[in-house]
Amino acid sequence: MLWERYRPIIDNWEAFWAAAGRPQPRTIRVQTTRITPAALAARLEARGFRLHPVEGLPAVLRVDSEPCPISKTVEHWLGLFYIQEAVMALPALAVARDRPALVADLCAAPGGKTTHLADLLPEATVAAVDLSEARVRALVANVQRLGCLNVLMAQADARRMPPEAVCDAALVDAPCTAEGNLRDDPRVHRDPGRAARMRLASLQAALLRRALAVVRPGGLVVYATCTFAPEENEAVVDRILREVPDLEVESLDLPVPHASGVTAFGDAVFDARLRHAVRVYPHHLDSGGLFVVALRKGKDSGAPPAPPPRVFPGTPLDPQEAQRRVERAVAALCDQFQVDPAVLADQEFLVASRTIWMHRCRAWPAALARPRWPGRLVGCGLRAFAAWGRDGYRPTSWLAQHLGDRIRSRRLALDPAGWIRLLAGQGMRVDASDGLVALALDDAVLGVGHVRGGRLTHLLAADRAAQLREALELTARG
């Protein structure tokens, strides 16, 4: 039996096995820069959900009952929370305790830990990197949905990140055999075998080496997996500790029950400092499994980060023309919707050919701004303006949601039934002059629409429109 191999290292085998046989509770992580846990719980409980705080993790709520899938709510559509295992809140907490200015998340998609880092460190920059194009699309979608202005996103092989992309900290949530998902995924109950574990261990070690290469002296690297196998956990870190001088294993004071890292497994003996690593088993938190360790690299160099660029890499614009485009787009927004220009005064903008990104990435991995590097920058913060008309830009629905009540004119409120008709493509006539409008539901701005000849259309992306319509229809059915 696969799990019997872990009996000698699990602190309470009976409790572990009992937890493994129970369904795993659904948990959500509140995006606290958007809403407080108490306010979100009140909104959802008014809709019939029953929620309970997870002890030690104040931003994580357990869903005790749900009248419909919580992923189908307007609150989820608005990005007020992320559906995430409770245990998966721990890696970002381990990184955030260092208060870094620039963090690299080297296996970032689909974005749970990236958006958590962005929430915990609102003044920092999170450089989120993943290799898979499909997964990067999911990463970008989640960063937009949760409104994370301090995240830049790149599709790249993290093992080839330029060493000069100097960061203060890095998170490596490495691909693994995912045995910690044993409560949800029947596939992990099959033993993958030694060869598969060794292939993964080689990839994990390569990712960890690169993380150490891109982190400045004095910086922090957090390595995590959701598997129990020491071959993918302590053995990988032990190998790196032997290779890299002046590297320390730091104690992690995590706010939930856990076990220590192991220093021996079978015939293998690991560096004694790995007792400072953390193992979380299903019975500790009534969640999945996790291994996490924090590594400190040498002494602090104090090197300052690079400033952000003005022009998206590969875009044939000079910085002066990029600045003019930003000024015109912002001026048009403020004029049309009576937005106070001071609201946008402290934002940074990155201009691409047909999009203007708005962000708060004050620090920047300089190598990622080069037109030629082994990867592709795909976004930064919010898609704030999209090309519109001959030479102009219009605000996107993402920007309208972000501005909310700061939009003081051209604001059109629809009731849920009106929204459903609009999203279904049914004709809707409104008493409003031609042009762009901000579309609201109750007190929340949901997007941008366009009026022409008294006829209203929405400018939401097709997939977002379909998701919102489904959420509103479920709410209407009660």
Short mmCIF file of N, CA, C and O in Angstrom, two decimals, residues 176-228:
data_model
loop_
_atom_site.label_atom_id
_atom_site.label_comp_id
_atom_site.label_asym_id
_atom_site.label_seq_id
_atom_site.Cartn_x
_atom_site.Cartn_y
_atom_site.Cartn_z
N CYS A 176 4.69 18.21 -8.49
CA CYS A 176 5.01 17.06 -7.63
C CYS A 176 3.99 15.95 -7.87
O CYS A 176 3.09 16.08 -8.70
N THR A 177 4.11 14.85 -7.11
CA THR A 177 3.17 13.74 -7.23
C THR A 177 1.84 14.03 -6.57
O THR A 177 0.90 13.23 -6.69
N ALA A 178 1.71 15.16 -5.89
CA ALA A 178 0.42 15.68 -5.39
C ALA A 178 -0.29 14.71 -4.45
O ALA A 178 -1.51 14.66 -4.42
N GLU A 179 0.47 13.97 -3.67
CA GLU A 179 -0.15 13.00 -2.75
C GLU A 179 -1.00 13.69 -1.68
O GLU A 179 -1.90 13.07 -1.11
N GLY A 180 -0.72 14.97 -1.43
CA GLY A 180 -1.53 15.69 -0.45
C GLY A 180 -2.96 15.86 -0.87
O GLY A 180 -3.81 16.25 -0.05
N ASN A 181 -3.29 15.56 -2.14
CA ASN A 181 -4.66 15.65 -2.64
C ASN A 181 -5.40 14.33 -2.50
O ASN A 181 -6.40 14.10 -3.19
N LEU A 182 -4.93 13.45 -1.62
CA LEU A 182 -5.51 12.10 -1.54
C LEU A 182 -6.98 12.10 -1.16
O LEU A 182 -7.70 11.12 -1.44
N ARG A 183 -7.49 13.16 -0.58
CA ARG A 183 -8.90 13.20 -0.20
C ARG A 183 -9.81 13.52 -1.38
O ARG A 183 -11.01 13.27 -1.32
N ASP A 184 -9.23 14.12 -2.43
CA ASP A 184 -10.04 14.58 -3.57
C ASP A 184 -9.74 13.86 -4.87
O ASP A 184 -10.60 13.82 -5.76
N ASP A 185 -8.53 13.35 -5.02
CA ASP A 185 -8.08 12.85 -6.32
C ASP A 185 -7.72 11.37 -6.22
O ASP A 185 -6.66 11.02 -5.68
N PRO A 186 -8.56 10.48 -6.73
CA PRO A 186 -8.26 9.04 -6.62
C PRO A 186 -7.00 8.63 -7.37
O PRO A 186 -6.41 7.59 -7.06
N ARG A 187 -6.54 9.45 -8.32
CA ARG A 187 -5.35 9.09 -9.10
C ARG A 187 -4.11 9.02 -8.23
O ARG A 187 -3.18 8.26 -8.54
N VAL A 188 -4.06 9.82 -7.16
CA VAL A 188 -2.83 9.85 -6.36
C VAL A 188 -2.70 8.64 -5.45
O VAL A 188 -1.69 8.48 -4.77
N HIS A 189 -3.71 7.78 -5.42
CA HIS A 189 -3.61 6.58 -4.60
C HIS A 189 -2.79 5.49 -5.29
O HIS A 189 -2.50 4.46 -4.67
N ARG A 190 -2.41 5.71 -6.54
CA ARG A 190 -1.53 4.76 -7.23
C ARG A 190 -0.08 5.18 -7.03
O ARG A 190 0.26 6.36 -7.25
N ASP A 191 0.75 4.26 -6.64
CA ASP A 191 2.17 4.57 -6.42
C ASP A 191 2.81 4.93 -7.76
O ASP A 191 2.81 4.14 -8.69
N PRO A 192 3.38 6.14 -7.89
CA PRO A 192 3.97 6.53 -9.17
C PRO A 192 5.28 5.81 -9.46
O PRO A 192 5.74 5.79 -10.61
N GLY A 193 5.90 5.24 -8.43
CA GLY A 193 7.15 4.51 -8.62
C GLY A 193 8.38 5.40 -8.47
O GLY A 193 8.32 6.63 -8.57
N ARG A 194 9.50 4.75 -8.23
CA ARG A 194 10.73 5.47 -7.95
C ARG A 194 11.18 6.32 -9.14
O ARG A 194 11.62 7.46 -8.98
N ALA A 195 11.05 5.79 -10.35
CA ALA A 195 11.53 6.52 -11.53
C ALA A 195 10.79 7.84 -11.70
O ALA A 195 11.40 8.88 -11.98
N ALA A 196 9.47 7.83 -11.52
CA ALA A 196 8.69 9.06 -11.65
C ALA A 196 9.08 10.05 -10.57
O ALA A 196 9.19 11.26 -10.83
N ARG A 197 9.29 9.56 -9.35
CA ARG A 197 9.69 10.47 -8.28
C ARG A 197 11.05 11.09 -8.57
O ARG A 197 11.29 12.27 -8.30
N MET A 198 11.95 10.32 -9.12
CA MET A 198 13.29 10.85 -9.41
C MET A 198 13.24 11.88 -10.53
O MET A 198 13.97 12.87 -10.50
N ARG A 199 12.38 11.65 -11.54
CA ARG A 199 12.24 12.65 -12.61
C ARG A 199 11.71 13.97 -12.04
O ARG A 199 12.20 15.05 -12.38
N LEU A 200 10.72 13.86 -11.17
CA LEU A 200 10.18 15.07 -10.57
C LEU A 200 11.21 15.74 -9.66
O LEU A 200 11.34 16.97 -9.65
N ALA A 201 11.96 14.94 -8.93
CA ALA A 201 12.97 15.51 -8.03
C ALA A 201 14.02 16.28 -8.81
O ALA A 201 14.52 17.32 -8.35
N SER A 202 14.35 15.81 -9.99
CA SER A 202 15.32 16.52 -10.83
C SER A 202 14.77 17.87 -11.26
O SER A 202 15.48 18.89 -11.22
N LEU A 203 13.48 17.92 -11.67
CA LEU A 203 12.84 19.18 -12.04
C LEU A 203 12.74 20.11 -10.83
O LEU A 203 13.03 21.31 -10.93
N GLN A 204 12.36 19.56 -9.70
CA GLN A 204 12.21 20.37 -8.48
C GLN A 204 13.55 21.00 -8.08
O GLN A 204 13.61 22.20 -7.73
N ALA A 205 14.62 20.22 -8.16
CA ALA A 205 15.94 20.76 -7.80
C ALA A 205 16.36 21.86 -8.77
O ALA A 205 16.94 22.88 -8.36
N ALA A 206 16.05 21.68 -10.06
CA ALA A 206 16.40 22.71 -11.05
C ALA A 206 15.66 24.01 -10.77
O ALA A 206 16.23 25.11 -10.87
N LEU A 207 14.38 23.91 -10.42
CA LEU A 207 13.60 25.10 -10.10
C LEU A 207 14.14 25.79 -8.84
O LEU A 207 14.23 27.02 -8.78
N LEU A 208 14.50 24.99 -7.86
CA LEU A 208 15.02 25.57 -6.61
C LEU A 208 16.38 26.23 -6.85
O LEU A 208 16.65 27.32 -6.31
N ARG A 209 17.22 25.62 -7.66
CA ARG A 209 18.51 26.26 -8.00
C ARG A 209 18.29 27.62 -8.65
O ARG A 209 18.97 28.60 -8.35
N ARG A 210 17.33 27.68 -9.60
CA ARG A 210 17.11 28.94 -10.30
C ARG A 210 16.53 29.99 -9.36
O ARG A 210 16.87 31.17 -9.45
N ALA A 211 15.66 29.56 -8.46
CA ALA A 211 15.12 30.52 -7.49
C ALA A 211 16.24 31.13 -6.66
O ALA A 211 16.28 32.35 -6.42
N LEU A 212 17.19 30.32 -6.27
CA LEU A 212 18.33 30.83 -5.50
C LEU A 212 19.21 31.74 -6.35
O LEU A 212 19.83 32.69 -5.84
N ALA A 213 19.24 31.48 -7.66
CA ALA A 213 20.05 32.32 -8.55
C ALA A 213 19.42 33.70 -8.74
O ALA A 213 20.14 34.69 -8.90
N VAL A 214 18.08 33.79 -8.74
CA VAL A 214 17.45 35.08 -9.02
C VAL A 214 17.19 35.89 -7.75
O VAL A 214 16.80 37.05 -7.83
N VAL A 215 17.40 35.29 -6.59
CA VAL A 215 17.21 36.01 -5.33
C VAL A 215 18.53 36.62 -4.88
O VAL A 215 19.58 35.97 -4.93
N ARG A 216 18.48 37.86 -4.48
CA ARG A 216 19.69 38.57 -4.07
C ARG A 216 20.27 37.96 -2.79
O ARG A 216 19.54 37.29 -2.03
N PRO A 217 21.54 38.20 -2.49
CA PRO A 217 22.10 37.79 -1.20
C PRO A 217 21.29 38.41 -0.06
O PRO A 217 20.93 39.59 -0.10
N GLY A 218 20.98 37.62 0.91
CA GLY A 218 20.14 38.06 2.01
C GLY A 218 18.67 37.78 1.79
O GLY A 218 17.85 37.93 2.70
N GLY A 219 18.32 37.34 0.57
CA GLY A 219 16.91 37.10 0.25
C GLY A 219 16.42 35.74 0.72
O GLY A 219 17.18 34.89 1.19
N LEU A 220 15.12 35.54 0.55
CA LEU A 220 14.44 34.35 1.05
C LEU A 220 13.88 33.54 -0.10
O LEU A 220 13.29 34.10 -1.03
N VAL A 221 14.04 32.22 -0.04
CA VAL A 221 13.40 31.30 -0.99
C VAL A 221 12.54 30.33 -0.20
O VAL A 221 13.02 29.68 0.74
N VAL A 222 11.25 30.26 -0.55
CA VAL A 222 10.34 29.30 0.06
C VAL A 222 10.04 28.22 -0.97
O VAL A 222 9.60 28.51 -2.08
N TYR A 223 10.32 26.96 -0.58
CA TYR A 223 10.08 25.81 -1.45
C TYR A 223 8.92 25.03 -0.86
O TYR A 223 8.90 24.74 0.35
N ALA A 224 7.94 24.68 -1.70
CA ALA A 224 6.76 23.97 -1.21
C ALA A 224 6.32 22.92 -2.22
O ALA A 224 6.50 23.09 -3.43
N THR A 225 5.74 21.85 -1.71
CA THR A 225 5.07 20.85 -2.54
C THR A 225 3.81 20.41 -1.81
O THR A 225 3.67 20.61 -0.60
N CYS A 226 2.91 19.76 -2.53
CA CYS A 226 1.72 19.17 -1.89
C CYS A 226 1.82 17.66 -1.92
O CYS A 226 0.84 16.96 -2.17
N THR A 227 3.02 17.14 -1.63
CA THR A 227 3.21 15.70 -1.57
C THR A 227 3.88 15.33 -0.25
O THR A 227 4.51 16.16 0.41
N PHE A 228 3.74 14.06 0.14
CA PHE A 228 4.35 13.58 1.37
C PHE A 228 5.75 13.00 1.15
O PHE A 228 6.52 12.81 2.09
#
